[in-house]
Amino acid sequence: MNSQDNNSRRKFIKASGAIAGVTIIPSKSVWGACNASGVSGGSQALENVCRVSAEDDPSQNVSPTGFSAAQFNTVFTSMNKNPTPIPDAKARGIIGGMFTKTTWLDEDHSVTSPVHYEFPIFRYDGAFKITNIVGWNGSLMSTELKSDLKKLEGAKNANVSKVSESTLKAQFDASKFWHMGELFAVRSKLEDLADIDLVYVSGVGADGKANTSSINVLDELKNGSGVALNVAALYLNLKAGFCNGIPAGYNERTYCEHLLSVVLENVTDAGFASDLTAKIAGLFSNPLSIKASALLKVN
């Protein structure tokens, strides 16, 4: 988290008790609502934007599906940093777990023909594991498909790099097989969705108005820790459609900004931040896949 005022927490704790409508909540089971929207630059007094609510606990309203911060981190970091043409198998397995493949993609990541191929081709086996079907250079792996693939027109020496794209499409389309063009298209869309700043209330100034700070969701998912990392993961899960359950009156962004702000509002409770981290992290233990083509159309 980036604070614009090193003393903001101390000021917030000291001043908030005197501001109407702002409560330092002693119990972790009770949640306060404090959203930064509308107070950027100190344009609105804190008492006008902070309130107490027991309905905003993510463990109570967010569906228990989606992907953990660690899984998003694997996808973003291993696929960006791996120097070989084949990103880390775990990252490919996580992508496979996120999506049901329904169509091949062209070079522009749309869902139309012509098809652009990037090897390798792999199959998602469940539990974030994969089987490589075709290697990065078109070589066939030792799988139950190898003998059939060797018979395709253009295949030579157990290599399908010279097989026409239309023939490969006919073999693999509408299957559980993924190729690299699809994999990178999905990652690119996730990065686009995650490249957003969440602005939250970081304290209160001497004039009684809110100070704000921000985190970048994608940066947190690559390099973050603690509550900010887990709120970032919650945001991407909600935005991508892996889970749902935003309380009334919020959207994905304002809800997650509220959660970040609440941590500071309740900073006198030593266990609050770690409790929030556990509440969010505990949600994502039963992920359900969605259609990749649906995600690629998300605004």
XYZ file of C-alpha atoms in Angstrom:
299
model
C 0.000 0.000 0.000
C 1.220 3.486 -0.824
C 0.404 6.046 1.851
C 0.497 9.718 1.027
C 0.950 10.592 4.672
C 3.172 8.572 7.008
C 1.237 9.819 9.986
C -2.196 9.220 8.499
C -2.929 6.090 10.505
C -2.098 7.771 13.800
C -4.158 10.802 12.826
C -7.022 8.589 11.734
C -7.120 6.714 15.021
C -6.865 9.898 17.025
C -9.417 11.879 15.066
C -11.988 9.314 14.016
C -13.587 8.943 17.423
C -14.572 12.579 17.313
C -16.156 12.406 13.850
C -19.864 11.718 13.665
C -20.717 8.471 11.923
C -17.254 6.881 12.136
C -16.820 4.050 14.596
C -13.733 2.140 15.690
C -15.353 -1.289 15.853
C -13.990 -3.516 18.641
C -15.351 -6.811 17.307
C -13.993 -8.572 14.210
C -17.479 -9.956 13.569
C -18.858 -6.475 12.932
C -17.787 -4.602 9.832
C -17.610 -0.863 9.190
C -18.211 0.606 5.728
C -15.872 3.369 4.642
C -15.499 3.930 0.913
C -13.002 6.253 -0.702
C -15.146 7.113 -3.710
C -16.029 10.781 -3.651
C -13.371 11.771 -1.146
C -10.319 11.809 -3.421
C -8.349 14.944 -2.733
C -10.174 15.542 0.535
C -13.254 16.907 -1.213
C -15.730 15.419 1.226
C -15.693 15.114 4.993
C -15.181 11.622 6.360
C -18.423 11.639 8.309
C -20.308 11.882 5.020
C -18.820 8.699 3.544
C -18.240 6.372 6.510
C -20.908 4.259 8.128
C -21.228 1.019 10.041
C -22.624 -2.107 8.379
C -22.732 -5.787 9.272
C -23.545 -6.865 5.705
C -20.216 -6.347 3.947
C -18.257 -9.350 5.242
C -16.962 -11.176 2.110
C -17.165 -14.552 3.841
C -20.916 -14.018 4.187
C -21.888 -12.781 0.726
C -19.234 -13.735 -1.849
C -19.690 -17.122 -3.525
C -17.029 -19.693 -2.536
C -15.549 -20.068 -6.011
C -12.598 -18.531 -7.779
C -8.815 -18.498 -7.613
C -6.398 -17.612 -4.851
C -3.881 -14.800 -4.910
C -1.102 -17.398 -5.172
C -2.690 -18.898 -8.284
C -3.013 -15.499 -9.977
C 0.607 -14.808 -9.041
C 1.706 -18.075 -10.688
C -0.109 -17.194 -13.903
C 1.279 -13.658 -14.124
C 4.850 -14.189 -12.949
C 5.806 -17.552 -14.458
C 4.345 -16.672 -17.838
C 6.135 -13.333 -17.928
C 9.509 -14.407 -16.550
C 9.999 -17.906 -17.949
C 12.702 -17.622 -20.646
C 11.584 -20.684 -22.607
C 8.724 -20.899 -25.123
C 6.866 -23.145 -22.677
C 5.683 -21.337 -19.533
C 5.761 -23.257 -16.315
C 3.390 -26.219 -16.379
C 1.673 -25.152 -13.169
C 0.685 -21.841 -14.778
C -0.797 -23.689 -17.734
C -2.660 -25.973 -15.347
C -4.136 -23.006 -13.497
C -5.270 -21.458 -16.787
C -6.823 -24.799 -17.689
C -8.632 -24.843 -14.370
C -9.977 -21.344 -14.933
C -11.586 -21.979 -18.287
C -13.482 -24.380 -20.475
C -12.016 -24.136 -23.973
C -14.789 -23.507 -26.497
C -13.037 -22.047 -29.545
C -9.666 -21.416 -31.143
C -8.415 -17.863 -31.314
C -6.794 -15.847 -34.053
C -3.729 -13.628 -33.701
C -5.833 -10.714 -32.472
C -7.361 -12.782 -29.660
C -10.828 -12.734 -31.190
C -13.061 -15.747 -31.658
C -13.126 -15.867 -35.459
C -11.137 -17.515 -38.259
C -8.474 -17.711 -39.530
C -6.829 -19.615 -36.715
C -3.321 -18.728 -35.591
C -1.386 -21.537 -33.933
C 1.218 -21.296 -31.252
C 2.594 -24.510 -29.789
C 2.635 -26.249 -27.393
C -0.763 -27.891 -27.169
C -1.717 -29.399 -23.834
C -4.667 -30.946 -22.051
C -5.873 -29.911 -18.622
C -6.125 -33.025 -16.429
C -7.657 -31.472 -13.319
C -6.131 -30.369 -10.014
C -4.014 -27.824 -11.936
C -2.109 -30.566 -13.752
C -1.583 -30.911 -17.503
C -0.472 -33.386 -20.146
C 1.633 -32.019 -22.983
C 0.207 -33.227 -26.308
C 2.385 -31.270 -28.766
C 5.703 -29.667 -27.796
C 6.714 -26.051 -28.377
C 8.307 -26.880 -31.760
C 5.467 -29.124 -32.990
C 6.946 -32.400 -31.777
C 4.462 -35.024 -30.602
C 4.571 -36.139 -26.992
C 4.034 -39.749 -25.921
C 0.285 -39.723 -25.331
C -2.662 -41.784 -26.490
C -3.095 -39.274 -29.351
C 0.396 -39.608 -30.779
C -0.294 -42.360 -33.322
C -3.351 -40.591 -34.739
C -1.547 -37.243 -34.940
C 1.383 -38.857 -36.777
C -1.055 -39.864 -39.526
C -2.169 -36.305 -40.272
C -1.228 -34.987 -43.688
C 1.968 -32.983 -43.340
C 3.181 -34.732 -40.195
C 6.782 -35.892 -40.406
C 9.048 -37.618 -37.925
C 6.472 -37.267 -35.147
C 6.233 -33.519 -35.755
C 3.104 -31.588 -36.792
C 4.623 -28.147 -37.337
C 3.995 -28.534 -41.092
C 0.419 -29.750 -40.712
C -2.097 -27.185 -41.977
C -3.866 -25.085 -39.389
C -7.255 -26.191 -40.681
C -6.317 -29.842 -40.183
C -5.143 -29.199 -36.626
C -8.289 -27.191 -35.983
C -10.444 -30.090 -37.114
C -8.507 -32.372 -34.764
C -8.629 -30.205 -31.642
C -11.478 -27.704 -31.909
C -14.225 -27.894 -29.272
C -12.002 -30.169 -27.196
C -10.200 -29.872 -23.877
C -6.947 -29.074 -25.663
C -5.317 -25.654 -25.416
C -2.629 -24.043 -27.525
C -0.372 -21.135 -26.660
C -2.347 -18.506 -28.553
C -5.341 -19.208 -26.336
C -3.253 -19.320 -23.193
C -1.651 -15.934 -23.796
C -4.972 -14.396 -24.850
C -6.501 -15.402 -21.540
C -3.545 -14.081 -19.564
C -3.628 -10.815 -21.513
C -7.308 -10.330 -20.706
C -6.741 -11.047 -17.027
C -3.914 -8.504 -16.972
C -6.154 -5.909 -18.635
C -8.843 -6.468 -16.013
C -6.313 -6.309 -13.169
C -4.495 -3.177 -14.345
C -6.548 -0.801 -12.207
C -5.889 1.278 -9.098
C -8.041 0.851 -5.996
C -8.257 4.109 -4.022
C -8.998 3.808 -0.325
C -9.286 5.993 2.776
C -5.861 6.000 4.420
C -6.447 8.474 7.216
C -7.923 11.821 8.159
C -6.276 15.222 7.992
C -6.279 17.946 10.605
C -9.244 19.472 8.766
C -11.307 16.309 9.353
C -11.287 15.332 5.695
C -10.118 12.022 4.290
C -6.670 11.295 2.938
C -6.482 8.613 0.249
C -3.924 6.086 -0.950
C -4.026 3.434 -3.651
C -2.849 0.018 -4.750
C -2.557 -1.353 -8.283
C -4.333 -4.713 -8.487
C -1.935 -6.251 -11.026
C 1.147 -5.089 -9.114
C -0.237 -6.574 -5.897
C -0.975 -9.890 -7.604
C 2.596 -10.053 -8.878
C 4.485 -8.714 -5.859
C 2.123 -7.979 -2.965
C 1.409 -9.530 0.403
C -1.134 -9.484 3.192
C -4.549 -7.932 3.037
C -3.839 -5.772 -0.042
C -2.831 -8.862 -2.041
C -5.962 -10.736 -1.034
C -8.270 -7.813 -1.764
C -6.590 -7.583 -5.189
C -7.360 -11.275 -5.775
C -10.957 -10.728 -4.677
C -11.297 -7.853 -7.143
C -10.021 -9.905 -10.096
C -12.201 -12.887 -9.179
C -15.259 -10.626 -9.062
C -14.363 -8.705 -12.225
C -13.578 -11.807 -14.288
C -16.738 -13.564 -13.144
C -15.136 -16.399 -11.167
C -17.219 -15.452 -8.134
C -20.082 -13.104 -7.288
C -21.835 -11.593 -4.284
C -21.159 -7.847 -4.245
C -23.287 -6.201 -1.527
C -26.033 -3.828 -2.621
C -24.771 -0.338 -3.386
C -21.298 -1.431 -4.517
C -19.588 -2.501 -7.714
C -16.428 -4.644 -7.844
C -14.169 -1.635 -7.485
C -15.952 0.290 -4.733
C -16.518 -2.862 -2.670
C -12.808 -3.717 -2.678
C -11.889 -0.082 -1.966
C -14.255 -0.249 0.990
C -12.540 -3.374 2.347
C -9.114 -1.712 2.174
C -10.477 1.346 3.977
C -12.130 -0.731 6.684
C -8.793 -2.263 7.635
C -7.554 1.196 8.588
C -10.782 2.190 10.274
C -10.393 -0.814 12.543
C -6.634 -0.608 12.966
C -6.974 -0.600 16.772
C -8.066 -4.244 16.535
C -4.756 -6.068 16.132
C -6.322 -9.088 14.458
C -8.551 -7.297 12.005
C -6.261 -7.150 8.972
C -5.169 -10.765 9.294
C -8.774 -11.773 9.863
C -9.835 -10.049 6.635
C -7.017 -11.812 4.767
C -8.234 -15.166 6.064
C -11.849 -14.387 5.207
C -10.938 -13.610 1.598
C -8.336 -16.342 1.115
C -10.718 -18.930 2.532
C -13.305 -18.239 -0.156
C -11.436 -19.621 -3.122
C -11.169 -23.334 -2.486
C -13.677 -24.676 -4.995
C -13.088 -22.946 -8.347
C -15.527 -23.436 -11.209
C -14.414 -22.957 -14.800
C -16.090 -20.533 -17.213
C -15.978 -20.231 -21.003
C -12.785 -18.551 -22.148
C -14.663 -16.850 -24.983
C -16.986 -15.245 -22.403
C -14.055 -13.789 -20.490
C -12.447 -12.414 -23.637
C -15.613 -10.404 -24.277
C -15.727 -8.907 -20.762
C -15.310 -5.116 -20.845
